[in-house]
Short mmCIF file of C-alpha atoms in Angstrom, two decimals:
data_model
loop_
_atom_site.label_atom_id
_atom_site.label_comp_id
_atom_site.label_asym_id
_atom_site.label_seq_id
_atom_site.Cartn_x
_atom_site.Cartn_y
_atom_site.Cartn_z
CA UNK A 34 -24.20 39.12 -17.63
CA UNK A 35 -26.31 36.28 -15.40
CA UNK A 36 -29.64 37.61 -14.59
CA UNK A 37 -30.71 37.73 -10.94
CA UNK A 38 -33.23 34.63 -12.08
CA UNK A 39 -29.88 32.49 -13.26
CA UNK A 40 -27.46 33.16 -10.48
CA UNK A 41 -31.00 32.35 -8.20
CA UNK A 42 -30.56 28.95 -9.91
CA UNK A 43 -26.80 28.79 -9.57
CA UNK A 44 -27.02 28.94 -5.50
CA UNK A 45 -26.12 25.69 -3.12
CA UNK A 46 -28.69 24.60 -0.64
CA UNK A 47 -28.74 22.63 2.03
CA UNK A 48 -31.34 20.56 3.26
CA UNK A 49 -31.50 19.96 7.28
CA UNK A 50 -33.28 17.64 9.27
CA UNK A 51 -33.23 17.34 12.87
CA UNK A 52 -32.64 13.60 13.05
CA UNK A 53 -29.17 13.77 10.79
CA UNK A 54 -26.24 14.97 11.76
CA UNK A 55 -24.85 17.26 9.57
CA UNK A 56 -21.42 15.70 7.66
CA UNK A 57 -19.95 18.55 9.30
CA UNK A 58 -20.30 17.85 12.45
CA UNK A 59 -19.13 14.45 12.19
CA UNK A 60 -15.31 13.67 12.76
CA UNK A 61 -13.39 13.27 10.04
CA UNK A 62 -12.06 9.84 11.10
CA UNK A 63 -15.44 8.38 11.56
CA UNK A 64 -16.40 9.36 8.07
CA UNK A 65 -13.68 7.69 6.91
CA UNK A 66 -14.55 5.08 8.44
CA UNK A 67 -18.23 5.03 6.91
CA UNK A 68 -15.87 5.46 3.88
CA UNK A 69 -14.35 2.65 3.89
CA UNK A 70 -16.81 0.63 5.09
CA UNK A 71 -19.17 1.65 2.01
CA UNK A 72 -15.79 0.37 0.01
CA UNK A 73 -15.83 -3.04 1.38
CA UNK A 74 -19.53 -3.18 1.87
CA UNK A 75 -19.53 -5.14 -1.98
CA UNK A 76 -16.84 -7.11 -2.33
CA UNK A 77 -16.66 -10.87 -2.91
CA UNK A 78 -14.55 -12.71 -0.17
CA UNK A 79 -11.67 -13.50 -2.82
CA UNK A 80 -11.04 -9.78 -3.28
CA UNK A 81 -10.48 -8.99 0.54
CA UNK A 82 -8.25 -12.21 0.66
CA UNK A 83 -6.00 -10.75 -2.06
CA UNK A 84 -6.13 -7.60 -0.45
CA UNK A 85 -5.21 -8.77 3.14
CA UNK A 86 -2.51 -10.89 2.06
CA UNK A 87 -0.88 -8.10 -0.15
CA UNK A 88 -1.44 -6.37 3.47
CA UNK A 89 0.61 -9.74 5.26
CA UNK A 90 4.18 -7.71 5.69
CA UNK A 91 2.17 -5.10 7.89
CA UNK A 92 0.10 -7.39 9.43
CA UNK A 93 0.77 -9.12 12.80
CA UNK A 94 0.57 -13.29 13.60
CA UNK A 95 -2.44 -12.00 15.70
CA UNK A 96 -3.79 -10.27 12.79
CA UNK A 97 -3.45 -12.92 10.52
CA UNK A 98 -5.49 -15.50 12.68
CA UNK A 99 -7.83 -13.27 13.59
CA UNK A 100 -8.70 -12.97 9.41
CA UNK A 101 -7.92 -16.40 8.76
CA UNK A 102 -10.75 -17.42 11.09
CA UNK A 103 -13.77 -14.72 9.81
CA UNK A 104 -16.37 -15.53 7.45
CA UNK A 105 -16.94 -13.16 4.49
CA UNK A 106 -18.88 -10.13 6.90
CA UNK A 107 -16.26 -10.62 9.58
CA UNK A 108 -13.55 -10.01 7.14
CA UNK A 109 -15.28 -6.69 5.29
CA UNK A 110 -15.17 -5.32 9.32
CA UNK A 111 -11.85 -6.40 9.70
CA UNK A 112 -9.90 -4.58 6.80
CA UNK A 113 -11.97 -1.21 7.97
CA UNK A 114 -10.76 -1.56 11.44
CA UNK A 115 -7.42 -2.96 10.00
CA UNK A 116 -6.69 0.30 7.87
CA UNK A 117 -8.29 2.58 10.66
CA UNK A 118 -5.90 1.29 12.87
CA UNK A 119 -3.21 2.41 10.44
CA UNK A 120 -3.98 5.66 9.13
CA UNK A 121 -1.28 8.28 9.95
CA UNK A 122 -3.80 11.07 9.73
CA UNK A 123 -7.31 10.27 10.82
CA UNK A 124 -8.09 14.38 11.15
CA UNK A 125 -8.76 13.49 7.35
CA UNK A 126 -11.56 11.78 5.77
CA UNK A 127 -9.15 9.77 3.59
CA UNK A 128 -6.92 7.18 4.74
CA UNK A 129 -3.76 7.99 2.67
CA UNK A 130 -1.68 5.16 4.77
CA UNK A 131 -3.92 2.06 2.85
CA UNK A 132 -3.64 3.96 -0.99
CA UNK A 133 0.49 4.83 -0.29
CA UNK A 134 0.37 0.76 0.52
CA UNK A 135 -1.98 -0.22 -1.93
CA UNK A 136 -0.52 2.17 -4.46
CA UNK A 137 2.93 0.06 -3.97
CA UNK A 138 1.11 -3.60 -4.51
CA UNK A 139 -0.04 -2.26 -7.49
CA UNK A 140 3.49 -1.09 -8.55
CA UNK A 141 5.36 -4.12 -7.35
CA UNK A 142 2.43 -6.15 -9.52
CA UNK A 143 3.37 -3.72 -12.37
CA UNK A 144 7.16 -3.97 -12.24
CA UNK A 145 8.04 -7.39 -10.69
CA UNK A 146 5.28 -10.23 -11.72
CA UNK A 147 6.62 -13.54 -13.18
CA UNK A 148 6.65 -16.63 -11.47
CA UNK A 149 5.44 -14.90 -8.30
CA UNK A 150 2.95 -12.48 -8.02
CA UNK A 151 5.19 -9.00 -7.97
CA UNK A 152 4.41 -8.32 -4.42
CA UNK A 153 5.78 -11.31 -3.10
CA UNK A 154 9.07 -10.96 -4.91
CA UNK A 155 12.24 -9.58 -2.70
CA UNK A 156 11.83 -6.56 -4.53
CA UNK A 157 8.03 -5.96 -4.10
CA UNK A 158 8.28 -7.17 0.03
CA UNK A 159 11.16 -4.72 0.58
CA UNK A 160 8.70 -1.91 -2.14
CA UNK A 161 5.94 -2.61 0.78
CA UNK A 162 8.18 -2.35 3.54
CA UNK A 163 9.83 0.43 3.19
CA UNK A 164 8.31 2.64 0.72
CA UNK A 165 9.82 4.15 -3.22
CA UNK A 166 13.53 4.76 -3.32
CA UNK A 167 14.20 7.86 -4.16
CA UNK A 168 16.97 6.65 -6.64
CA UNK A 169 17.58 3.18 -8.23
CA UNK A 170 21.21 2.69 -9.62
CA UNK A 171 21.01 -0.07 -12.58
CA UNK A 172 23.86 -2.64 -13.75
CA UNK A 173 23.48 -4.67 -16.76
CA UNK A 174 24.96 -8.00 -16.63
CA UNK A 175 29.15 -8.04 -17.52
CA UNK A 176 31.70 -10.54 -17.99
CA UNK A 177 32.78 -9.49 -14.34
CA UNK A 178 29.35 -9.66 -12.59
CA UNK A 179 25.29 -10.50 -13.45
CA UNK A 180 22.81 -7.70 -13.19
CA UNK A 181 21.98 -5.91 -10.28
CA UNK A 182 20.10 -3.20 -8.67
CA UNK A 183 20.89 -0.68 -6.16
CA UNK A 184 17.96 1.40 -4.87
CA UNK A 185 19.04 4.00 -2.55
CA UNK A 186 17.74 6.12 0.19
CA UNK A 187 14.60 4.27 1.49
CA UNK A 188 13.34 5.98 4.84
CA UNK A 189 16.02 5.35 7.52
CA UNK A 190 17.88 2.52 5.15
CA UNK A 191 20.77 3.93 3.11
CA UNK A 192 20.92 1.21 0.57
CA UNK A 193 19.25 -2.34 -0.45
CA UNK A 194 21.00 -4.09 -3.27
CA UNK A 195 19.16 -6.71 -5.35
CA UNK A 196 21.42 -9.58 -7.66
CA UNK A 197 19.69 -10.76 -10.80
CA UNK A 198 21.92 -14.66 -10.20
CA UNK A 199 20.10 -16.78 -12.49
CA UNK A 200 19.80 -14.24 -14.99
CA UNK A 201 16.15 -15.05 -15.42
CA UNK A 202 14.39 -11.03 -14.59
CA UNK A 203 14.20 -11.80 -10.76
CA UNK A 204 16.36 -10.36 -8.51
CA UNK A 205 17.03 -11.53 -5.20
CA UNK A 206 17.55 -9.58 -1.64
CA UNK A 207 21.69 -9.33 -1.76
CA UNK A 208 22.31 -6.68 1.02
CA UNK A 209 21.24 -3.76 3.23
CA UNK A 210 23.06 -1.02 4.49
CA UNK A 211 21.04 0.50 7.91
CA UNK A 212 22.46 3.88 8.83
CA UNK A 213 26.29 2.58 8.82
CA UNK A 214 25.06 -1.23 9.81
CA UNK A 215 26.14 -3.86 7.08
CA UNK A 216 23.19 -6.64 6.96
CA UNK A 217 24.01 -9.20 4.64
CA UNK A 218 21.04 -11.57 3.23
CA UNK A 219 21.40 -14.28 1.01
CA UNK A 220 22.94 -14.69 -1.41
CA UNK A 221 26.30 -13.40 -0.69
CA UNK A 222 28.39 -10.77 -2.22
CA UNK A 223 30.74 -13.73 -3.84
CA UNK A 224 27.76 -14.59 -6.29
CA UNK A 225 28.41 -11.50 -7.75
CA UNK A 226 30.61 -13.20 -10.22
CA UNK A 227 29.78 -15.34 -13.15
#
């Protein structure tokens, strides 16, 4: 049993002051904002350039001229009010839109890095575009056909097939299938062949 001296000790305080304003009384999407602010407040202009171009399939033309043209400060404001802008649920402190996106660069760096950095790969661009399949059907190479990938069910697209043509780990943007719409990229489904 706690004596009445250690559960004393054990209790939360709170200290108030007329001039503050209590975190609870502040709106959850300004304190994310402070938030992310406080994130950015440190970092070297390299790191938000790596961020905001990992960011570049989201981004407008506007938005990218806008950042192209801001010195280091300018930029640190600019990715708050970039992911502000963005957030899906600003009731919340958190802005779970930038670490879903930032969760995926991270992934597509994980999975598809080689010659280019994995995010900038067909299959990391289409990754950040459209979010996780929720299935990915895999084909090793054949005497019939090279490797390829199908990932299926990505938001409103039904399918988005990647062809591995050189044989060399990168696989290229073959096709997508858009709720009964055929859109065929390059290259086309006659390079399936060896």
């Amino acid at each position: 049993h706690a004596t009445q001296q250690e559960a004393f000790r054990r209790r939360k305080f709170f200290v108030y002051r007329e001039d503050e304003t209590r975190p609870s009384e502040q709106p959850a999407s300004e304190i994310g904002y402070q938030l992310l602010a406080a994130f950015y407040r440190n970092r070297l202009a390299q790191e938000l350039d790596i961020e905001f171009k990992a960011a570049r399939y989201i981004a407008t033309k506007e938005d990218q001229k806008i950042y192209a043209a801001l010195d280091e400060q300018g930029k640190r404001d600019f990715l708050v009010k970039f992911w502000q802008g963005r957030d899906r649920a600003p009731e919340t402190p958190r802005n779970e839109y930038r670490e879903e996106y930032l969760g995926r660069v991270k992934y597509a760096q994980e999975n598809f890095s080689g010659l280019r950095t994995g995010y900038e790969t067909d299959m990391g661009r289409v990754l950040l575009l459209y979010a996780q399949p929720s299935e990915i059907e895999r084909f090793p190479s054949s005497s019939e056909h090279r490797p390829y990938q199908v990932w299926i069910k990505i938001q409103y697209v039904k399918l988005i097939g990647f062809l591995n043509k050189l044989l060399s780990g990168i696989f290229k943007l073959l096709v997508i299938l858009v709720v009964g719409a055929l859109i065929i990229a390059s290259p086309l489904p006659d390079e399936f062949g060896v």
